CSV table of C-alpha atoms in Angstrom, one decimal:
chain,number,residue,atom,x,y,z
K,1188,UNK,CA,-2.6,-7.1,5.9
K,1189,UNK,CA,-4.3,-10.3,6.6
K,1190,UNK,CA,-7.1,-11.0,4.3
K,1191,UNK,CA,-9.3,-12.2,7.2
K,1192,UNK,CA,-8.9,-8.9,9.0
K,1193,UNK,CA,-9.5,-6.8,5.9
K,1194,UNK,CA,-12.3,-8.5,4.0
K,1195,UNK,CA,-14.7,-8.0,6.9
K,1196,UNK,CA,-14.9,-4.1,6.5
K,1197,UNK,CA,-14.6,-4.4,2.8
K,1198,UNK,CA,-17.6,-6.7,2.6
K,1199,UNK,CA,-19.5,-4.5,5.0
K,1200,UNK,CA,-18.8,-1.5,2.9
K,1201,UNK,CA,-20.1,-3.2,-0.3
K,1202,UNK,CA,-23.2,-4.4,1.5
K,1203,UNK,CA,-24.0,-0.9,2.6
K,1204,UNK,CA,-23.2,0.9,-0.6
K,1205,UNK,CA,-23.5,-1.6,-3.5
K,1206,UNK,CA,-23.1,1.0,-6.3
K,1207,UNK,CA,-23.4,-0.9,-9.5
K,1208,UNK,CA,-23.1,1.1,-12.7
K,1209,UNK,CA,-22.0,4.5,-13.9
K,1210,UNK,CA,-24.4,6.8,-15.7
K,1211,UNK,CA,-21.6,8.6,-17.4
K,1212,UNK,CA,-17.9,9.4,-17.0
K,1213,UNK,CA,-16.9,12.6,-15.2
K,1214,UNK,CA,-13.2,12.5,-15.6
K,1215,UNK,CA,-10.5,13.0,-18.2
K,1216,UNK,CA,-9.0,9.7,-19.3
K,1217,UNK,CA,-5.5,8.6,-18.1
K,1218,UNK,CA,-3.7,6.3,-20.5
K,1219,UNK,CA,-2.3,3.3,-18.8
K,1220,UNK,CA,0.5,0.8,-19.8
K,1221,UNK,CA,-2.0,-1.6,-21.2
K,1222,UNK,CA,-3.4,1.1,-23.5
K,1223,UNK,CA,-6.7,1.0,-21.7
K,1224,UNK,CA,-8.2,3.9,-19.6
K,1225,UNK,CA,-8.5,4.1,-15.9
K,1226,UNK,CA,-11.8,2.6,-14.8
K,1227,UNK,CA,-14.3,5.4,-14.3
K,1228,UNK,CA,-17.7,5.2,-12.6
K,1229,UNK,CA,-18.0,8.9,-12.3
K,1230,UNK,CA,-16.6,8.9,-8.8
K,1231,UNK,CA,-13.1,10.3,-9.5
K,1232,UNK,CA,-12.9,14.0,-10.6
K,1233,UNK,CA,-9.6,15.0,-12.2
K,1234,UNK,CA,-10.4,18.4,-13.7
K,1235,UNK,CA,-10.9,21.8,-12.0
K,1236,UNK,CA,-14.7,21.6,-11.6
K,1237,UNK,CA,-17.4,22.6,-10.9
K,1238,UNK,CA,-18.5,19.0,-10.3
K,1239,UNK,CA,-21.6,17.0,-10.9
K,1240,UNK,CA,-22.0,13.5,-9.5
K,1241,UNK,CA,-24.1,11.3,-11.8
K,1242,UNK,CA,-24.2,7.7,-11.1
K,1243,UNK,CA,-26.5,4.7,-10.6
K,1244,UNK,CA,-27.2,3.5,-7.1
K,1245,UNK,CA,-29.0,0.6,-5.4
K,1246,UNK,CA,-31.7,2.7,-3.8
K,1247,UNK,CA,-35.5,2.9,-4.2
K,1248,UNK,CA,-36.7,5.7,-6.4
K,1249,UNK,CA,-38.0,8.9,-4.7
K,1250,UNK,CA,-36.8,11.8,-2.5
K,1251,UNK,CA,-33.4,11.2,-0.8
K,1252,UNK,CA,-31.2,13.2,1.5
K,1253,UNK,CA,-27.6,13.7,0.3
K,1254,UNK,CA,-24.5,14.6,2.2
K,1255,UNK,CA,-20.8,14.9,1.3
K,1256,UNK,CA,-18.5,14.3,4.3
K,1257,UNK,CA,-14.8,15.1,4.4
K,1258,UNK,CA,-12.8,11.9,4.9
K,1259,UNK,CA,-10.4,13.6,7.5
K,1260,UNK,CA,-13.4,14.0,9.8
K,1261,UNK,CA,-14.7,10.4,9.7
K,1262,UNK,CA,-13.2,9.5,13.1
K,1263,UNK,CA,-14.2,12.8,14.7
K,1264,UNK,CA,-17.0,13.1,17.2
K,1265,UNK,CA,-19.0,14.9,14.5
K,1266,UNK,CA,-18.3,14.5,10.8
K,1267,UNK,CA,-17.6,17.6,8.7
K,1268,UNK,CA,-20.4,17.9,6.1
K,1269,UNK,CA,-19.1,20.0,3.2
K,1270,UNK,CA,-22.3,19.8,1.1
K,1271,UNK,CA,-25.9,18.7,1.7
K,1272,UNK,CA,-29.1,18.8,-0.3
K,1273,UNK,CA,-32.3,17.0,-1.0
K,1274,UNK,CA,-32.2,15.0,-4.2
K,1275,UNK,CA,-34.3,12.5,-6.2
K,1276,UNK,CA,-33.5,8.9,-7.0
K,1277,UNK,CA,-34.8,8.5,-10.5
K,1278,UNK,CA,-37.0,5.6,-11.6
K,1279,UNK,CA,-33.9,4.0,-13.2
K,1280,UNK,CA,-32.1,4.3,-9.9
K,1281,UNK,CA,-29.8,7.1,-10.9
K,1282,UNK,CA,-29.0,10.4,-9.2
K,1283,UNK,CA,-27.5,13.6,-10.5
K,1284,UNK,CA,-26.2,16.1,-8.0
K,1285,UNK,CA,-24.5,19.4,-8.8
K,1286,UNK,CA,-21.7,19.6,-6.2
K,1287,UNK,CA,-20.1,22.8,-7.3
K,1288,UNK,CA,-16.5,23.5,-6.4
K,1289,UNK,CA,-14.6,21.1,-4.0
K,1290,UNK,CA,-11.2,21.1,-2.6
K,1291,UNK,CA,-8.8,18.3,-3.6
K,1292,UNK,CA,-9.3,15.3,-1.4
K,1293,UNK,CA,-11.6,12.4,-0.7
K,1294,UNK,CA,-15.2,12.5,0.5
K,1295,UNK,CA,-17.8,10.0,1.7
K,1296,UNK,CA,-21.2,10.3,0.0
K,1297,UNK,CA,-24.2,9.6,2.3
K,1298,UNK,CA,-27.4,8.9,0.5
K,1299,UNK,CA,-30.3,8.5,2.9
K,1300,UNK,CA,-29.2,6.6,6.0
K,1301,UNK,CA,-28.0,3.4,4.3
K,1302,UNK,CA,-26.0,4.0,1.1
K,1303,UNK,CA,-22.4,5.3,1.5
K,1304,UNK,CA,-19.4,5.3,-0.8
K,1305,UNK,CA,-16.3,7.4,-1.5
K,1306,UNK,CA,-15.5,9.8,-4.3
K,1307,UNK,CA,-12.2,11.6,-5.0
K,1308,UNK,CA,-11.3,15.1,-6.3
K,1309,UNK,CA,-8.0,15.8,-7.9
K,1310,UNK,CA,-6.0,13.3,-5.9
K,1311,UNK,CA,-2.7,14.4,-7.3
K,1312,UNK,CA,-3.3,17.8,-5.6
K,1313,UNK,CA,-3.9,16.4,-2.1
K,1314,UNK,CA,-1.3,18.0,0.2
K,1315,UNK,CA,0.2,16.0,3.0
K,1316,UNK,CA,3.7,17.3,3.3
K,1317,UNK,CA,6.6,15.4,4.8
K,1318,UNK,CA,7.2,15.9,8.5
K,1319,UNK,CA,10.6,14.1,8.7
K,1320,UNK,CA,12.8,15.1,11.6
K,1321,UNK,CA,16.0,16.9,10.8
K,1322,UNK,CA,18.0,13.7,11.5
K,1323,UNK,CA,15.8,11.4,9.5
K,1324,UNK,CA,18.5,10.7,6.9
K,1325,UNK,CA,21.2,10.4,9.5
K,1326,UNK,CA,19.1,7.9,11.5
K,1327,UNK,CA,18.6,5.7,8.4
K,1328,UNK,CA,22.2,6.0,7.3
K,1329,UNK,CA,23.2,4.7,10.7
K,1330,UNK,CA,20.7,1.8,10.5
K,1331,UNK,CA,22.0,0.8,7.1
K,1332,UNK,CA,25.6,1.0,8.3
K,1333,UNK,CA,24.7,-1.4,11.1
K,1334,UNK,CA,22.9,-3.6,8.6
K,1335,UNK,CA,26.0,-3.7,6.4
K,1336,UNK,CA,28.1,-5.1,9.2
K,1337,UNK,CA,25.9,-8.2,9.5
K,1338,UNK,CA,27.2,-10.9,7.1
K,1339,UNK,CA,24.6,-12.0,4.6
K,1340,UNK,CA,25.3,-15.8,5.0
K,1341,UNK,CA,22.2,-16.9,3.3
K,1342,UNK,CA,21.0,-20.5,3.7
K,1343,UNK,CA,18.9,-21.8,0.7
K,1344,UNK,CA,17.0,-25.0,1.2
K,1345,UNK,CA,15.5,-26.5,-2.0
K,1346,UNK,CA,11.8,-27.2,-2.0
K,1347,UNK,CA,11.4,-30.0,-4.6
K,1348,UNK,CA,7.6,-30.1,-4.2
K,1349,UNK,CA,7.5,-26.5,-5.5
K,1350,UNK,CA,10.1,-26.9,-8.2
K,1351,UNK,CA,10.2,-28.3,-11.7
K,1352,UNK,CA,12.5,-28.4,-14.7
K,1353,UNK,CA,11.9,-24.7,-15.4
K,1354,UNK,CA,12.5,-23.1,-12.0
K,1355,UNK,CA,13.8,-24.3,-8.7
K,1356,UNK,CA,12.2,-23.1,-5.5
K,1357,UNK,CA,14.1,-22.5,-2.3
K,1358,UNK,CA,13.2,-21.4,1.3
K,1359,UNK,CA,15.8,-18.8,2.2
K,1360,UNK,CA,17.0,-17.5,5.6
K,1361,UNK,CA,19.7,-15.0,6.5
K,1362,UNK,CA,20.6,-12.7,9.4
K,1363,UNK,CA,19.4,-9.1,9.1
K,1364,UNK,CA,19.5,-6.0,11.3
K,1365,UNK,CA,20.3,-6.7,14.9
K,1366,UNK,CA,20.9,-10.4,14.1
K,1367,UNK,CA,17.2,-11.1,13.5
K,1368,UNK,CA,16.4,-13.7,10.8
K,1369,UNK,CA,14.6,-12.7,7.6
K,1370,UNK,CA,14.3,-14.5,4.3
K,1371,UNK,CA,11.6,-15.7,2.0
K,1372,UNK,CA,10.6,-18.0,-0.9
K,1373,UNK,CA,12.8,-17.8,-4.0
K,1374,UNK,CA,12.3,-19.1,-7.5
K,1375,UNK,CA,15.3,-19.3,-9.8
K,1376,UNK,CA,15.3,-20.4,-13.5
K,1377,UNK,CA,17.2,-23.7,-14.0
K,1378,UNK,CA,18.7,-22.6,-17.3
K,1379,UNK,CA,22.0,-20.7,-17.3
K,1380,UNK,CA,21.9,-16.9,-17.9
K,1381,UNK,CA,21.2,-13.6,-16.2
K,1382,UNK,CA,17.6,-12.9,-15.3
K,1383,UNK,CA,15.5,-10.0,-14.1
K,1384,UNK,CA,14.3,-10.0,-10.5
K,1385,UNK,CA,10.8,-9.4,-9.1
K,1386,UNK,CA,10.9,-8.6,-5.4
K,1387,UNK,CA,7.4,-9.3,-3.9
K,1388,UNK,CA,6.8,-7.9,-0.4
K,1389,UNK,CA,4.0,-9.3,1.7
K,1390,UNK,CA,1.0,-7.8,3.4
K,1391,UNK,CA,0.6,-7.4,7.2
K,1392,UNK,CA,0.4,-10.9,8.7
K,1393,UNK,CA,-0.3,-12.5,5.3
K,1394,UNK,CA,0.1,-16.2,4.9
K,1395,UNK,CA,3.0,-17.5,2.8
K,1396,UNK,CA,2.0,-18.8,-0.7
K,1397,UNK,CA,3.8,-20.6,-3.4
K,1398,UNK,CA,3.9,-19.7,-7.1
K,1399,UNK,CA,3.7,-22.0,-10.1
K,1400,UNK,CA,7.4,-22.6,-11.0
K,1401,UNK,CA,6.4,-22.5,-14.7
K,1402,UNK,CA,4.5,-19.2,-14.4
K,1403,UNK,CA,7.5,-16.8,-15.0
K,1404,UNK,CA,10.2,-18.9,-16.7
K,1405,UNK,CA,12.4,-15.9,-17.6
K,1406,UNK,CA,12.4,-14.3,-14.2
K,1407,UNK,CA,13.8,-14.7,-10.6
K,1408,UNK,CA,11.0,-14.1,-8.1
K,1409,UNK,CA,11.5,-13.6,-4.4
K,1410,UNK,CA,8.6,-13.5,-1.9
K,1411,UNK,CA,10.1,-11.6,1.0
K,1412,UNK,CA,9.4,-12.5,4.6
K,1413,UNK,CA,10.4,-9.8,7.1
K,1414,UNK,CA,11.1,-10.7,10.7
K,1415,UNK,CA,8.3,-12.4,12.6
K,1416,UNK,CA,6.0,-12.5,9.5
K,1417,UNK,CA,5.7,-14.7,6.4
K,1418,UNK,CA,7.6,-17.9,7.0
K,1419,UNK,CA,8.6,-16.7,10.4
K,1420,UNK,CA,5.0,-15.6,11.4
K,1421,UNK,CA,4.4,-15.8,15.1
K,1422,UNK,CA,1.1,-16.5,16.9
K,1423,UNK,CA,0.5,-13.0,18.2
K,1424,UNK,CA,-0.3,-11.5,14.9
K,1425,UNK,CA,0.4,-7.9,15.9
K,1426,UNK,CA,3.4,-5.9,15.0
K,1427,UNK,CA,2.5,-2.3,14.5
K,1428,UNK,CA,2.4,-1.5,18.2
K,1429,UNK,CA,5.6,-3.3,19.2
K,1430,UNK,CA,8.3,-1.1,20.6
K,1431,UNK,CA,6.4,2.2,20.6
K,1432,UNK,CA,8.6,3.7,23.4
K,1433,UNK,CA,11.4,4.7,21.0
K,1434,UNK,CA,12.6,4.7,17.4
K,1435,UNK,CA,15.3,2.3,18.4
K,1436,UNK,CA,12.8,-0.3,19.6
K,1437,UNK,CA,10.0,0.2,17.1
K,1438,UNK,CA,9.2,-3.0,15.1
K,1439,UNK,CA,9.5,-1.3,11.7
K,1440,UNK,CA,13.1,-0.2,12.3
K,1441,UNK,CA,14.2,-3.8,11.8
K,1442,UNK,CA,11.5,-4.7,9.4
K,1443,UNK,CA,12.4,-1.8,7.0
K,1444,UNK,CA,16.0,-3.0,7.2
K,1445,UNK,CA,14.8,-6.5,6.3
K,1446,UNK,CA,13.1,-5.0,3.2
K,1447,UNK,CA,16.5,-3.5,2.2
K,1448,UNK,CA,18.4,-6.7,3.0
K,1449,UNK,CA,16.2,-8.6,0.5
K,1450,UNK,CA,17.7,-6.4,-2.2
K,1451,UNK,CA,21.2,-7.3,-1.0
K,1452,UNK,CA,20.2,-10.9,-1.2
K,1453,UNK,CA,18.8,-11.0,-4.7
K,1454,UNK,CA,21.6,-8.8,-6.0
K,1455,UNK,CA,24.1,-11.4,-4.7
K,1456,UNK,CA,22.6,-14.3,-6.8
K,1457,UNK,CA,24.8,-15.5,-9.6
K,1458,UNK,CA,21.9,-15.5,-12.1
K,1459,UNK,CA,20.4,-12.1,-11.1
K,1460,UNK,CA,20.8,-9.1,-13.3
K,1461,UNK,CA,21.3,-6.2,-10.8
K,1462,UNK,CA,20.2,-3.7,-13.5
K,1463,UNK,CA,16.8,-5.3,-13.7
K,1464,UNK,CA,15.3,-5.5,-10.2
K,1465,UNK,CA,11.8,-4.3,-9.6
K,1466,UNK,CA,9.6,-4.5,-6.5
K,1467,UNK,CA,5.9,-4.8,-5.8
K,1468,UNK,CA,3.5,-5.5,-3.0
K,1469,UNK,CA,0.1,-4.7,-1.5
K,1470,UNK,CA,-0.8,-2.9,1.7
K,1471,UNK,CA,2.2,-3.5,4.1
K,1472,UNK,CA,3.9,-5.0,1.0
K,1473,UNK,CA,3.3,-1.6,-0.8
K,1474,UNK,CA,4.9,0.2,2.1
K,1475,UNK,CA,7.9,-2.1,2.1
K,1476,UNK,CA,8.2,-1.7,-1.6
K,1477,UNK,CA,8.5,2.1,-1.2
K,1478,UNK,CA,10.9,1.9,1.7
K,1479,UNK,CA,13.1,-0.6,-0.1
K,1480,UNK,CA,13.3,1.7,-3.2
K,1481,UNK,CA,14.1,4.7,-0.9
K,1482,UNK,CA,16.9,2.8,0.8
K,1483,UNK,CA,18.4,1.0,-2.2
K,1484,UNK,CA,18.7,2.6,-5.7
K,1485,UNK,CA,19.3,-0.9,-7.3
K,1486,UNK,CA,15.5,-1.2,-7.5
K,1487,UNK,CA,14.7,0.2,-10.9
K,1488,UNK,CA,10.9,0.4,-10.8
K,1489,UNK,CA,8.1,-0.1,-8.2
K,1490,UNK,CA,4.4,-0.9,-8.3
K,1491,UNK,CA,3.0,-0.5,-4.7
K,1492,UNK,CA,-0.7,-1.1,-4.3
K,1493,UNK,CA,-2.8,0.4,-1.5
K,1494,UNK,CA,0.4,1.2,0.5
K,1495,UNK,CA,0.2,1.0,4.3
K,1496,UNK,CA,2.0,3.1,6.9
K,1497,UNK,CA,1.6,6.5,5.2
K,1498,UNK,CA,0.7,9.7,7.0
K,1499,UNK,CA,0.2,8.6,10.6
K,1500,UNK,CA,-1.3,11.9,11.7
K,1501,UNK,CA,-4.1,11.8,9.2
K,1502,UNK,CA,-4.5,8.0,9.3
K,1503,UNK,CA,-6.3,8.0,12.6
K,1504,UNK,CA,-8.7,10.8,11.4
K,1505,UNK,CA,-10.1,8.6,8.6
K,1506,UNK,CA,-10.3,5.0,9.9
K,1507,UNK,CA,-10.1,3.3,13.2
K,1508,UNK,CA,-7.4,0.7,12.5
K,1509,UNK,CA,-4.5,0.7,12.8
K,1510,UNK,CA,-3.8,4.1,14.5
K,1511,UNK,CA,-6.3,3.7,17.3
K,1512,UNK,CA,-4.8,0.3,18.2
K,1513,UNK,CA,-1.4,2.1,18.3
K,1514,UNK,CA,-2.9,4.9,20.5
K,1515,UNK,CA,-4.4,2.3,22.8
K,1516,UNK,CA,-1.1,0.5,23.3
K,1517,UNK,CA,0.8,3.8,23.8
K,1518,UNK,CA,-1.8,4.9,26.4
K,1519,UNK,CA,-1.4,1.6,28.2
K,1520,UNK,CA,2.3,2.2,28.4
K,1521,UNK,CA,1.9,5.7,29.5
K,1522,UNK,CA,3.6,7.2,26.5
K,1523,UNK,CA,3.2,10.9,25.6
K,1524,UNK,CA,1.1,11.3,22.5
K,1525,UNK,CA,3.3,14.1,21.0
K,1526,UNK,CA,6.5,12.1,21.5
K,1527,UNK,CA,4.8,9.0,20.0
K,1528,UNK,CA,3.9,10.9,16.8
K,1529,UNK,CA,7.4,12.4,16.6
K,1530,UNK,CA,8.8,8.9,16.8
K,1531,UNK,CA,6.5,7.6,14.1
K,1532,UNK,CA,7.8,10.2,11.6
K,1533,UNK,CA,10.9,8.1,11.2
K,1534,UNK,CA,8.8,5.3,9.9
K,1535,UNK,CA,6.1,7.2,7.9
K,1536,UNK,CA,6.4,6.1,4.3
K,1537,UNK,CA,5.5,9.6,3.1
K,1538,UNK,CA,8.9,10.7,4.5
K,1539,UNK,CA,10.7,8.0,2.5
K,1540,UNK,CA,8.8,9.0,-0.6
K,1541,UNK,CA,11.0,12.0,-1.6
K,1542,UNK,CA,14.0,9.6,-1.7
K,1543,UNK,CA,12.4,7.4,-4.3
K,1544,UNK,CA,13.7,8.3,-7.8
K,1545,UNK,CA,12.8,5.3,-9.9
K,1546,UNK,CA,9.6,5.0,-12.0
K,1547,UNK,CA,6.5,4.2,-9.9
K,1548,UNK,CA,3.0,3.0,-10.6
K,1549,UNK,CA,0.6,3.0,-7.6
K,1550,UNK,CA,-2.8,1.5,-7.5
K,1551,UNK,CA,-5.6,2.2,-5.0
K,1552,UNK,CA,-9.1,1.2,-4.2
K,1553,UNK,CA,-11.4,4.2,-3.9
K,1554,UNK,CA,-13.5,2.4,-1.3
K,1555,UNK,CA,-10.5,1.3,0.8
K,1556,UNK,CA,-11.5,1.2,4.5
K,1557,UNK,CA,-8.0,0.1,5.8
K,1558,UNK,CA,-5.4,2.1,3.8
K,1559,UNK,CA,-7.7,4.9,2.7
K,1560,UNK,CA,-6.8,6.8,-0.5
K,1561,UNK,CA,-5.7,9.9,1.3
K,1562,UNK,CA,-2.9,8.0,2.9
K,1563,UNK,CA,-1.9,6.4,-0.4
K,1564,UNK,CA,-1.6,9.9,-2.0
K,1565,UNK,CA,0.3,11.3,1.0
K,1566,UNK,CA,3.0,8.9,-0.3
K,1567,UNK,CA,2.4,9.3,-4.1
K,1568,UNK,CA,2.4,13.1,-4.0
K,1569,UNK,CA,5.7,13.2,-2.2
K,1570,UNK,CA,7.5,10.8,-4.5
K,1571,UNK,CA,10.9,12.1,-5.7
K,1572,UNK,CA,10.4,10.8,-9.2
K,1573,UNK,CA,8.5,12.6,-11.9
K,1574,UNK,CA,8.0,9.2,-13.7
K,1575,UNK,CA,4.9,8.2,-11.8
K,1576,UNK,CA,1.3,7.3,-12.5
K,1577,UNK,CA,-1.6,5.8,-10.6
K,1578,UNK,CA,-4.4,3.4,-11.3
K,1579,UNK,CA,-7.8,3.5,-9.6
K,1580,UNK,CA,-10.3,0.7,-9.1
K,1581,UNK,CA,-13.4,2.7,-8.0
K,1582,UNK,CA,-15.4,-0.2,-6.6
K,1583,UNK,CA,-12.5,-1.8,-4.8
K,1584,UNK,CA,-11.8,-1.7,-1.1
K,1585,UNK,CA,-8.5,-2.9,0.2
K,1586,UNK,CA,-8.4,-6.2,-1.7
K,1587,UNK,CA,-6.3,-5.0,-4.7
K,1588,UNK,CA,-4.8,-8.5,-4.9
K,1589,UNK,CA,-8.2,-9.7,-6.3
K,1590,UNK,CA,-8.2,-7.2,-9.2
K,1591,UNK,CA,-7.1,-8.8,-12.4
K,1592,UNK,CA,-7.1,-5.3,-14.1
K,1593,UNK,CA,-4.4,-4.2,-11.7
K,1594,UNK,CA,-2.3,-7.3,-12.3
K,1595,UNK,CA,-2.4,-6.6,-16.1
K,1596,UNK,CA,-1.5,-3.0,-15.6
K,1597,UNK,CA,1.4,-3.8,-13.3
K,1598,UNK,CA,2.8,-6.4,-15.6
K,1599,UNK,CA,2.6,-4.1,-18.6
K,1600,UNK,CA,4.4,-1.4,-16.6
K,1601,UNK,CA,7.2,-3.7,-15.5
K,1602,UNK,CA,7.7,-4.9,-19.1
K,1603,UNK,CA,9.7,-1.7,-19.6
K,1604,UNK,CA,12.3,-2.9,-17.1
K,1605,UNK,CA,12.2,-6.7,-17.3
């Protein structure tokens, strides 16, 4: 995702909610790779209930209306209120509300008319089953077979201004599915040897960035640019509604193949250790991370953050973008809605998830207004690996790239493989 597009709703959410401190923890602790516990503000319930929400809020003391709204109804003409009561904001700006039993899922809290935030209940029990078509595997096997016929023929241009005596930086280009060009920014250690590889997939429309060549001296890093994004970014800035008329024409057919081709490229490098390839990314980058791992078992571990493109049917029930943009374009083209949704099943990351068998560590922001937690867990709960865990930042919206706690968690997780 572009940071410009996404920070606006994130900032708006924080200004409307501004929940500052927890009163007490409500969940069991999950041990993480750093040895620390998942951050807990009392907004994520992991046990079987009944549940009590106790937290500090930025609200004036006194009587207050309280509602709990199911996330899957947020885009409906009328939201589904599953619990409501009158409560009291205490003089120390805390509330304590007995919620009773709740189904697994995510809910929006509405305190008075101005304060809103999300809570979660047993996210690993959220059910959003795969809806892959019977020929899903055949379709992707055919795509990969076509991709394999395209010679890699990578062109690597050294970028001296981003290189030093420790690592050399290159801009890389090579043909991918259908002859389209993909590539990225590559950092390779100067010293001889075999090195682990970190594949870094980029967010939707994100601007290219360059790393410090001294930052990871014992690692090959590759910032992947799929077609028309990254170093190839075009002026239009919209991709998700391109080619909606068929699975053959949809933008992500080629883009997902580009994600796989990046694995082909790094595995071909003389200094790469093909047994130590990991992948990471946020938002669209999280989606591409998952798809690449589903399409290529050479990826040994993944760390997707707030993954995009999961659970198209429910996506549009929770937030406006991107599905209503997709619906609008489809309507403008006169496309049948049922056929559209059938076509999108071939590109729904939750349908790739059962094909992922490597260890996975997913992070999510409980307040995410762009890739909401329900869609993250539609992917997570369908993963084919049992070696999986998740990390929640309760106050975070979509901007997981700003969370230093997640960076530390991810690096500690990857240390097992690198």
